CSV table of C-alpha atoms and ligand atoms in Angstrom, one decimal:
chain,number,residue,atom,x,y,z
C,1,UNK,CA,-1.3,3.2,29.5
C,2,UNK,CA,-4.2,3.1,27.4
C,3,UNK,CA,-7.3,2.6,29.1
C,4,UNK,CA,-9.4,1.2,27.1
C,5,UNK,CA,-7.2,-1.7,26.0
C,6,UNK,CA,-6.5,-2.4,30.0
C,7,UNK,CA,-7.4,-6.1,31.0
C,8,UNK,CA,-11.1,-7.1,31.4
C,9,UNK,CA,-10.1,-9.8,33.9
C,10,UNK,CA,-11.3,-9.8,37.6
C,11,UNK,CA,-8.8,-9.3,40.2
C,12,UNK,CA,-9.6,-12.8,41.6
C,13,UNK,CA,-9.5,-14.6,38.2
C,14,UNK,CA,-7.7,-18.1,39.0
C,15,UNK,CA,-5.0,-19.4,36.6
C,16,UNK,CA,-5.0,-22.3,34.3
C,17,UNK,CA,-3.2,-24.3,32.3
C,18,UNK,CA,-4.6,-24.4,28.4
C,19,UNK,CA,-3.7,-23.8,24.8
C,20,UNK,CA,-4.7,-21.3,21.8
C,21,UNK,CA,-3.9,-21.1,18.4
C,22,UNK,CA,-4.6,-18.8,15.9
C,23,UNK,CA,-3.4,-18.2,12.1
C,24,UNK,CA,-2.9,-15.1,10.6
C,25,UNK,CA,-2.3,-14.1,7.2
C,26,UNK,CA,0.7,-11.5,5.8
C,27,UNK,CA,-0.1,-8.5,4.2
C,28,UNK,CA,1.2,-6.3,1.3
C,29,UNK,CA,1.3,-2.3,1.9
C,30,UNK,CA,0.0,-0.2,-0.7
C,31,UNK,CA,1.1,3.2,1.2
C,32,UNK,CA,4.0,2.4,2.9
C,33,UNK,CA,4.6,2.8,6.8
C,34,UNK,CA,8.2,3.7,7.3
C,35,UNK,CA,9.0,6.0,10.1
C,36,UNK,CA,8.0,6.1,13.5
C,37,UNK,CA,7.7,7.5,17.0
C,38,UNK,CA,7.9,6.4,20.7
C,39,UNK,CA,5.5,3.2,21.9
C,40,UNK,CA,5.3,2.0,18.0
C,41,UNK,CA,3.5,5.4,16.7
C,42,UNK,CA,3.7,5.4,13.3
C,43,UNK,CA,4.8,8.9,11.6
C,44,UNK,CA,2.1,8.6,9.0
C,45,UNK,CA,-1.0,6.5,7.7
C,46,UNK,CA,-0.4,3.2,5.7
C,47,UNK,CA,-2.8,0.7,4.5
C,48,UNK,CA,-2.2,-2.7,3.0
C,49,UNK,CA,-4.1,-5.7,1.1
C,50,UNK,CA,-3.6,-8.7,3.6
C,51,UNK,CA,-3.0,-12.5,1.7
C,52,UNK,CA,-4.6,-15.3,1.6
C,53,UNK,CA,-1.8,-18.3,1.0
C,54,UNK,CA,0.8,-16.6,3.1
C,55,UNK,CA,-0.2,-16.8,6.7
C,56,UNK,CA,1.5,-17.9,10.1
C,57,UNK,CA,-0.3,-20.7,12.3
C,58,UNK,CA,0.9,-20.5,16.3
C,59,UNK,CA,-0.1,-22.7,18.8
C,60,UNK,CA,0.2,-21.3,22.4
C,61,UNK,CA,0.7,-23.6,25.3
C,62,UNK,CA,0.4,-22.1,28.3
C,63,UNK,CA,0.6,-23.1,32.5
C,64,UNK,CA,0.7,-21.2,35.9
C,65,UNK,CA,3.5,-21.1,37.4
C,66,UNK,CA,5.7,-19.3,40.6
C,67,UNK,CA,8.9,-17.5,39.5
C,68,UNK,CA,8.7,-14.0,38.9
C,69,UNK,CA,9.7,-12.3,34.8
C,70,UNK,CA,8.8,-13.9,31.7
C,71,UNK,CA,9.0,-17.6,30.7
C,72,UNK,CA,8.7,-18.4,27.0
C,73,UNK,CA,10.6,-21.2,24.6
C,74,UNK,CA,9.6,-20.9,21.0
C,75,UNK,CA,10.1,-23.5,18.4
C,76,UNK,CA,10.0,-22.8,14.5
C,77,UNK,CA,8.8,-25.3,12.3
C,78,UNK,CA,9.2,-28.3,15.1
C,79,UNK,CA,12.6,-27.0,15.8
C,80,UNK,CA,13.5,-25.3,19.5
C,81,UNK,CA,14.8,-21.5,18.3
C,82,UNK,CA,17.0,-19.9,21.5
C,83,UNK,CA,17.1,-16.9,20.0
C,84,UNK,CA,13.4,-16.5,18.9
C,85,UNK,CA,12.4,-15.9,23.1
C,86,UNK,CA,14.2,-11.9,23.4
C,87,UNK,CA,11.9,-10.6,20.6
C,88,UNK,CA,9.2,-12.2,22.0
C,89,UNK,CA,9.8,-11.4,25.6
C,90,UNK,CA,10.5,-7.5,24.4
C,91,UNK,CA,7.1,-8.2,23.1
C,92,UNK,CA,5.4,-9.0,26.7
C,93,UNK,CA,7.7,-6.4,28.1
C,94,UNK,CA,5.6,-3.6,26.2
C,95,UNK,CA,1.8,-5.9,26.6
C,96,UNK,CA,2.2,-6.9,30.1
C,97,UNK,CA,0.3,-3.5,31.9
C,98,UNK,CA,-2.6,-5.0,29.4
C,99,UNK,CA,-2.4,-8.8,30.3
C,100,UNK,CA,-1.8,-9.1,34.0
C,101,UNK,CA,-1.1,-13.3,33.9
C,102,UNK,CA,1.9,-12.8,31.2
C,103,UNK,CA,4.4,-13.2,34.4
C,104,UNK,CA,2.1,-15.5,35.9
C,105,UNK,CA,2.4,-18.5,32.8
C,106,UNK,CA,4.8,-19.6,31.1
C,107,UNK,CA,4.5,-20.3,27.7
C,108,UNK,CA,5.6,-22.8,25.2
C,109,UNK,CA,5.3,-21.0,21.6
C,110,UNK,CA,4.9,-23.4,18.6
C,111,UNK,CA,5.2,-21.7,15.2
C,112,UNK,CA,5.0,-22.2,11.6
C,113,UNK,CA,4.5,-20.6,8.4
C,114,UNK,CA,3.2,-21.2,4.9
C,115,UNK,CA,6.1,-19.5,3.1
C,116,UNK,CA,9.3,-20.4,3.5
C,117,UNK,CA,11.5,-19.2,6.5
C,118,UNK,CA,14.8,-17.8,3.7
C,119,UNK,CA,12.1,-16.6,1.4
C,120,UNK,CA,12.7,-12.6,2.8
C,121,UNK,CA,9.3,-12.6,3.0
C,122,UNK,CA,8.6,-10.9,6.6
C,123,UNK,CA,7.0,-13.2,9.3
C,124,UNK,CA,7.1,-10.1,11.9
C,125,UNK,CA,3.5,-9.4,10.7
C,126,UNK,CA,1.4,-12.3,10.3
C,127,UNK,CA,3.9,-13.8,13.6
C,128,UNK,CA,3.1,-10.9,15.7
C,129,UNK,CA,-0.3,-10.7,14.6
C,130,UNK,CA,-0.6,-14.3,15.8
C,131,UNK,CA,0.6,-14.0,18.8
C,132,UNK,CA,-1.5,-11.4,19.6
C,133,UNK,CA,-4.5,-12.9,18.9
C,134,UNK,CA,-3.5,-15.7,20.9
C,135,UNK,CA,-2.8,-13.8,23.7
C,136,UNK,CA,-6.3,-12.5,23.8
C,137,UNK,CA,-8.5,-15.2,23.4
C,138,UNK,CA,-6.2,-16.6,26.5
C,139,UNK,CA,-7.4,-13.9,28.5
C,140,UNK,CA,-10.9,-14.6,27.2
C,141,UNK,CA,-10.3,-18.5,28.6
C,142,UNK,CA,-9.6,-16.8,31.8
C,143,UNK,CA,-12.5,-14.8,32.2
C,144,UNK,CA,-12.0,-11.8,30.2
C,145,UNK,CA,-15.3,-10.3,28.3
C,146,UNK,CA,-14.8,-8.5,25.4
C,147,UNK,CA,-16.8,-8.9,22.5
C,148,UNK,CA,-15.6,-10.2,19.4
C,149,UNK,CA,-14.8,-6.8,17.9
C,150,UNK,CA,-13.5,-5.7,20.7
C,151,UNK,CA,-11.2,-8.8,20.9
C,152,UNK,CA,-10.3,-8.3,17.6
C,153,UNK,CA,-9.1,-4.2,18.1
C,154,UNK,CA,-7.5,-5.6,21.0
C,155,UNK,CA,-5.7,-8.0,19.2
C,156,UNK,CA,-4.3,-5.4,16.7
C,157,UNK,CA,-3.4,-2.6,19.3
C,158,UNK,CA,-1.0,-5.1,20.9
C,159,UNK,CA,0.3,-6.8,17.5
C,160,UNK,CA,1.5,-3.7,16.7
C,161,UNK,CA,3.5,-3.1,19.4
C,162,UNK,CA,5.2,-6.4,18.6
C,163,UNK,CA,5.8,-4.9,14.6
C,164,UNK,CA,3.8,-1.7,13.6
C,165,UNK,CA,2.7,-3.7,10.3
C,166,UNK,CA,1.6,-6.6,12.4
C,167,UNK,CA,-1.6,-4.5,13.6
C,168,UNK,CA,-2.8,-4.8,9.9
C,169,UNK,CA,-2.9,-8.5,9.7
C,170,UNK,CA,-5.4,-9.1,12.4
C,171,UNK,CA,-8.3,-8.2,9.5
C,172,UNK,CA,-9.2,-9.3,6.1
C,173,UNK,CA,-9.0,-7.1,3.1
C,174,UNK,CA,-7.8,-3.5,3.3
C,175,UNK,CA,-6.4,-2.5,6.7
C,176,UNK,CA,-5.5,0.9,7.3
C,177,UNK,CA,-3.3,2.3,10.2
C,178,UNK,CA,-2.7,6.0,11.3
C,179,UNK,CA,-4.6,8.9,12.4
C,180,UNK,CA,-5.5,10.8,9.9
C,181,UNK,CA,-8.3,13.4,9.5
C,182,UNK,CA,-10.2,12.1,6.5
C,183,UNK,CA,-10.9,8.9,7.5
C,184,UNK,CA,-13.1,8.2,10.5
C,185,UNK,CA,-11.9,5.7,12.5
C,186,UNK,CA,-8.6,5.9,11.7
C,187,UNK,CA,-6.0,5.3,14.9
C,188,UNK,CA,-2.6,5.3,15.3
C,189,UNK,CA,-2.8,2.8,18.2
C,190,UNK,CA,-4.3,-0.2,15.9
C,191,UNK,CA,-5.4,-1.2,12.4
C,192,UNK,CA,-8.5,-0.1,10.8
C,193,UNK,CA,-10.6,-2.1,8.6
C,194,UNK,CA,-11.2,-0.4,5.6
C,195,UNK,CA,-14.9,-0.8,4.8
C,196,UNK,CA,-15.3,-3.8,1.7
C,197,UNK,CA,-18.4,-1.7,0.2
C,198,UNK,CA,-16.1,1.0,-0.6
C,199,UNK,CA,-13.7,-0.8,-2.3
C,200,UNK,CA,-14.8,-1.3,-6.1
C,201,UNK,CA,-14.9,-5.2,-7.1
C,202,UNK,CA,-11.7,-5.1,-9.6
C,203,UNK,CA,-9.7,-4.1,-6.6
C,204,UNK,CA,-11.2,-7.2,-4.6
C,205,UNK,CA,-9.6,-9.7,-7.5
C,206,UNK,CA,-6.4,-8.8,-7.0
C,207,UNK,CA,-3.1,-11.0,-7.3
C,208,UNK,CA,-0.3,-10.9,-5.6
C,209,UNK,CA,2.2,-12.5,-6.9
C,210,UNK,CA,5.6,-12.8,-4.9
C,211,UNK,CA,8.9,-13.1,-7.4
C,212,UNK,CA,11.7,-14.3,-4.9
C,213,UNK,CA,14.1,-11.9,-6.5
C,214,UNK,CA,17.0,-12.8,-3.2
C,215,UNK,CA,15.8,-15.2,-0.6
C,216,UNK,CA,18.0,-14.8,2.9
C,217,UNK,CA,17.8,-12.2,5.0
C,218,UNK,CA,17.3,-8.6,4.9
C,219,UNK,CA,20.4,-6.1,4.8
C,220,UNK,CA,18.2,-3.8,6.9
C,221,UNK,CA,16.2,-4.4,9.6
C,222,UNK,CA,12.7,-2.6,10.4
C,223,UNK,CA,14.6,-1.2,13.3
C,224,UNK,CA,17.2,0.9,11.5
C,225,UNK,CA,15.2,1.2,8.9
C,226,UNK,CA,12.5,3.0,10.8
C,227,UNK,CA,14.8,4.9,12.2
C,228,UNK,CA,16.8,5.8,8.9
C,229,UNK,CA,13.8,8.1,8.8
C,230,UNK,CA,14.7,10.6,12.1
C,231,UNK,CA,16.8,13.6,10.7
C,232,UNK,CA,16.1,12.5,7.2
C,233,UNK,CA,16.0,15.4,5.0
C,234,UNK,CA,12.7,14.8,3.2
C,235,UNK,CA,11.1,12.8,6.2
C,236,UNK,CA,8.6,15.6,6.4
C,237,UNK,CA,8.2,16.0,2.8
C,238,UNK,CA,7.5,11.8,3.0
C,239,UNK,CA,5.0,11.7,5.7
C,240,UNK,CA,2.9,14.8,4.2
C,241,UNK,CA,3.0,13.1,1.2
C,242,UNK,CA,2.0,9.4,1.9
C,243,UNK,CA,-0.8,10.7,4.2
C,244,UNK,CA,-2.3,12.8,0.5
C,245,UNK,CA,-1.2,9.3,-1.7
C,246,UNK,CA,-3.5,7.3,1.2
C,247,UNK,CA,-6.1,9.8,0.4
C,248,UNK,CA,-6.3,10.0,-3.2
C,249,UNK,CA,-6.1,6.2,-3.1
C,250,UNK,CA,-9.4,6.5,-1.2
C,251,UNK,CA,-11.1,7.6,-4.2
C,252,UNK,CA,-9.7,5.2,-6.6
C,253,UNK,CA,-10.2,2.5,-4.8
C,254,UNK,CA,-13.8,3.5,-5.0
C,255,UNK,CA,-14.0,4.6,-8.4
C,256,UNK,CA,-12.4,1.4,-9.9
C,257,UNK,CA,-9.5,3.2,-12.0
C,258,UNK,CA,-7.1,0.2,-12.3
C,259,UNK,CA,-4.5,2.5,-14.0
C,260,UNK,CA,-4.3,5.3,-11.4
C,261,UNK,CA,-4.1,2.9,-8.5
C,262,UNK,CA,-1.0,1.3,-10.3
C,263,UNK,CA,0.6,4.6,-10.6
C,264,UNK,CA,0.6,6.0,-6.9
C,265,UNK,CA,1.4,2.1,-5.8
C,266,UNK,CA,4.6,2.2,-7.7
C,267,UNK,CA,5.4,5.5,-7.1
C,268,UNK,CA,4.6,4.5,-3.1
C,269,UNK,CA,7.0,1.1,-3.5
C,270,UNK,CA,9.7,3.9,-5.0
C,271,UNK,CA,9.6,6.3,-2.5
C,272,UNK,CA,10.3,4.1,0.1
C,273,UNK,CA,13.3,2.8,-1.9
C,274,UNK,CA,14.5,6.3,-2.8
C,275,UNK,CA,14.3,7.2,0.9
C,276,UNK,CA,16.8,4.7,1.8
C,277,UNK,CA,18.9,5.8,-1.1
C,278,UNK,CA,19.0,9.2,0.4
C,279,UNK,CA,19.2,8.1,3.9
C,280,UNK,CA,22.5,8.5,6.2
C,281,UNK,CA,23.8,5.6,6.1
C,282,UNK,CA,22.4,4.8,2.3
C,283,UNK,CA,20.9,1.1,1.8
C,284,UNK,CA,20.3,-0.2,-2.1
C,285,UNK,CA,17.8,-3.1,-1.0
C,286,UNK,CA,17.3,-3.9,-4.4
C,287,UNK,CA,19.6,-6.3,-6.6
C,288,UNK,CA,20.6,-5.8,-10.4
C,289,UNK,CA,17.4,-8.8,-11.1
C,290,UNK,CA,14.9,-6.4,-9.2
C,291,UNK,CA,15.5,-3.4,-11.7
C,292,UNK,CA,15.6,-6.0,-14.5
C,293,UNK,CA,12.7,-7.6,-13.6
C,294,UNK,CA,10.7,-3.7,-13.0
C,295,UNK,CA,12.1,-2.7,-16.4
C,296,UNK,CA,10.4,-6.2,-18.2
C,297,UNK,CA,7.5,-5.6,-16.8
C,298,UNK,CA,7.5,-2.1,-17.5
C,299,UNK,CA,7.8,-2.9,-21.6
C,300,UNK,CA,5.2,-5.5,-21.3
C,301,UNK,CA,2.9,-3.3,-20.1
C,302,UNK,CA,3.6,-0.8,-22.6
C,303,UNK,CA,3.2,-3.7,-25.3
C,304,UNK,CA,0.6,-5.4,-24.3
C,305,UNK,CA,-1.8,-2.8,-22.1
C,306,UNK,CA,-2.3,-5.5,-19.7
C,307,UNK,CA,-2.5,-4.2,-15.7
C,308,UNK,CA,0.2,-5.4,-14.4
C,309,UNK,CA,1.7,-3.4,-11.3
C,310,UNK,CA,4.7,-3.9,-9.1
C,311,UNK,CA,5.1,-2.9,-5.4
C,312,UNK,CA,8.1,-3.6,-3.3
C,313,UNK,CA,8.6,-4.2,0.7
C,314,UNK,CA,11.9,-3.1,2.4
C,315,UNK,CA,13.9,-5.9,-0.1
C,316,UNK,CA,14.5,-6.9,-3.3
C,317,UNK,CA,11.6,-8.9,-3.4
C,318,UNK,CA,9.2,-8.0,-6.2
C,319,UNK,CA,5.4,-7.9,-5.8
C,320,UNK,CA,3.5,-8.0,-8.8
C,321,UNK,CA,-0.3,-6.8,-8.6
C,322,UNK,CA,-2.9,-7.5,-10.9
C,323,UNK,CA,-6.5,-8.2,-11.6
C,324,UNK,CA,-7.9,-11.8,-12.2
C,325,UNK,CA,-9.1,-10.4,-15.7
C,326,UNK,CA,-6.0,-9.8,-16.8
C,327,UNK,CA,-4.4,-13.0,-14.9
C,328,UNK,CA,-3.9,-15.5,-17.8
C,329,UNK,CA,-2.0,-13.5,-19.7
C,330,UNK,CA,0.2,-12.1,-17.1
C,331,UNK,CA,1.1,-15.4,-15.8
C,332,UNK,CA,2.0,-16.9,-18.9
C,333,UNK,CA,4.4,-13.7,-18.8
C,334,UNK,CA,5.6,-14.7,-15.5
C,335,UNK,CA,7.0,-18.4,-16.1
C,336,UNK,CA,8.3,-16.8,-19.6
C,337,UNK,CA,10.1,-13.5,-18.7
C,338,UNK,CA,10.2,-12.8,-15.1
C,339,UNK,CA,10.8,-16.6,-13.6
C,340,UNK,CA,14.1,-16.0,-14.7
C,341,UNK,CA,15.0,-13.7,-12.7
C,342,UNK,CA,14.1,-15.2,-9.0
C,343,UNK,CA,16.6,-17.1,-7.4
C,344,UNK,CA,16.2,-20.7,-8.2
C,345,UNK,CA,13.2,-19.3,-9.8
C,346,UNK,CA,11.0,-19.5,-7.1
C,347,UNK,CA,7.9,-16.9,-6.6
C,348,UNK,CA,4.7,-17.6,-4.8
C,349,UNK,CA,1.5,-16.9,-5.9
C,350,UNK,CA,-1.3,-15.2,-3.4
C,351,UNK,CA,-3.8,-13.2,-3.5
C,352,UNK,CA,-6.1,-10.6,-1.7
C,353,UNK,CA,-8.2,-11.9,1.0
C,354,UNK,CA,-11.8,-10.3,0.6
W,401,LIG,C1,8.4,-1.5,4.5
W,401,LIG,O1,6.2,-3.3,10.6
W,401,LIG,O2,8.3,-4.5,10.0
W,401,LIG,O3,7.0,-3.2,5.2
W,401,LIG,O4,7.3,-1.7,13.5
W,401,LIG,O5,9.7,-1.9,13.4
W,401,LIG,O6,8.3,-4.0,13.3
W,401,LIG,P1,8.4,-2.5,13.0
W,401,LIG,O7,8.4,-2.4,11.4
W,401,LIG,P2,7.6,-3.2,10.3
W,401,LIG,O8,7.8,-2.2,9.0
W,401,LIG,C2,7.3,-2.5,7.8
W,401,LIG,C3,7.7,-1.6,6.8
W,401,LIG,C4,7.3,-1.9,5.4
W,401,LIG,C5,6.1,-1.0,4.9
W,401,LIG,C6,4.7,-1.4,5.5
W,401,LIG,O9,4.5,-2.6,5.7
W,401,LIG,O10,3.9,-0.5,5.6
């Protein structure tokens, strides 16, 4: 139990019947959290750019009632989802020591996002995150008093125990999560917002845009993925490692070198792919039109000298990072060269939410 995430509520606080919503946004890491430890502890530091068009909006209804466990029905997109209520009840299972009325409600969860549901884009982030800051402003409506900062750290500490990643959604612009010791403030138990005035303004235009290399599901989930990373040969190598790429990061991001960020990003979005190369069992998570598409972009950028990155999640997805200076160009790019290869030639385009 951590005490200073316990519930601020009275012991006499009287239940009500109500409804929340909240909407939070998904977000892309730049240092990639992959591996973990018991109660959602993450083997190394990550930080991430969270999005502006690709969010999750859930409403929370909510009334008292006398049955003992949990009681929650969730509906995606209008539609009732059966098998949407076990992850979600796992959820309370692990928040419940922190919100006493959990057992005490049951809950009616309306969902929806702004990306579609087969995209492969991950909705554990911006849904958990959601969730969580639902959860919290209910306990607010009942009488809780934490500020909004507070409400906010609380928010995060429990999103990630719904998704480790989901505790970087609750904030705008650069989130950071894991202990580290060069950056104050930094916690393993919750995101941290990366201060804006230490992020140079190129880094603050940033695109994001999303090339729907396979939409569908994910060959591997966060689960086994995670835990590809216990007994891995180089998991010690990895986590020393991302924890020095977080901090050299640091200083670009301050310094405004455009060029070095793209380097360590790709070689981040690589590493995490190479580790589930060399992982027992192995997982290739990219498809022959992810390569093609990095190798395209590659030569353009050798051609043209236009800042164009690439960073990649745990699927073939493609995320292609770049500054608004260099947008038109790139785009035009894009719909000519790289369109091609997304499946029905879909991407999204986003940005970075500062
Ligand atoms: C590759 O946060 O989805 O996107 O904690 O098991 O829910 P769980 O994992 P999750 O893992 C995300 C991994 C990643 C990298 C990252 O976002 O840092």
């Amino acid at each position: 139990m951590e005490k200073q995430f316990q519930s601020t509520l009275q012991s006499n606080y009287s239940l009500q019947a109500g409804e929340v919503s909240a909407q939070s946004p998904s977000n892309i890491a730049l240092v990639k959290y992959w591996g973990k430890k018991k109660n959602q502890i993450p083997t190394n530091s990550s930080i991430s750019y969270t999005l502006t068009h690709s969010f999750t909006t859930t409403n929370l209804q909510f009334k008292p009632k006398e049955e003992k466990g949990f009681d929650v029905n969730v509906f995606l997109e209008g539609e009732y989802k059966e098998s949407f209520a076990p992850k979600i009840i796992t959820f309370f299972e692990r928040i419940t020591d922190y919100l006493p009325f959990l057992e005490q409600l049951s809950f009616e969860v309306h969902t929806s996002n702004s990306f579609p549901h087969s995209s492969g884009i991950a909705s554990s982030a911006s849904g958990m995150s959601a969730i969580a800051l639902c959860l919290v402003e209910i306990e607010q409506q009942l009488g809780g008093t934490l500020t909004e900062d507070e409400r906010l750290k609380k928010a995060s500490f429990l999103a990630r125990l719904g998704s480790g990643s989901a505790c970087r959604s609750v904030y705008k612009g650069l989130v950071e999560w894991g202990e580290n010791h060069f950056m104050e403030g930094s916690s393993d138990l919750y995101g941290f917002k990366y201060p804006d005035a230490e992020v140079h303004e190129v880094f603050k235009t940033f695109h994001d845009t999303i090339l729907l290399i396979h939409e569908g599901q994910k060959s591997v989930s966060s689960t086994v993925g995670h835990n590809l990373m216990i007994g891995h040969p180089y998991a010690e190598r990895r986590f020393e490692e991302a924890n020095e790429n977080l901090k050299q990061l640091l200083a670009i991001l301050k310094s405004g070198d455009i060029e070095a960020f793209g380097k360590l990003v790709e070689h981040e979005a690589l590493t995490l792919h190479a580790m589930m190369m060399m992982s027992d069992p192995a997982f290739i998570l990219m498809k022959p039109h992810t390569v093609a598409a990095l190798e395209k972009l590659w030569e353009f950028r050798r051609e043209t000298g236009n800042h164009l990155y690439f960073t990649l999640d745990a699927g073939a997805n493609v995320h292609l990072l770049y500054p608004a200076q260099d947008a038109e160009a790139i785009e035009i790019f894009i719909e000519e060269e790289l369109k091609q290869f997304c499946q029905n030639g879909n991407y999204i385009k986003d940005k970075v939410n500062f």
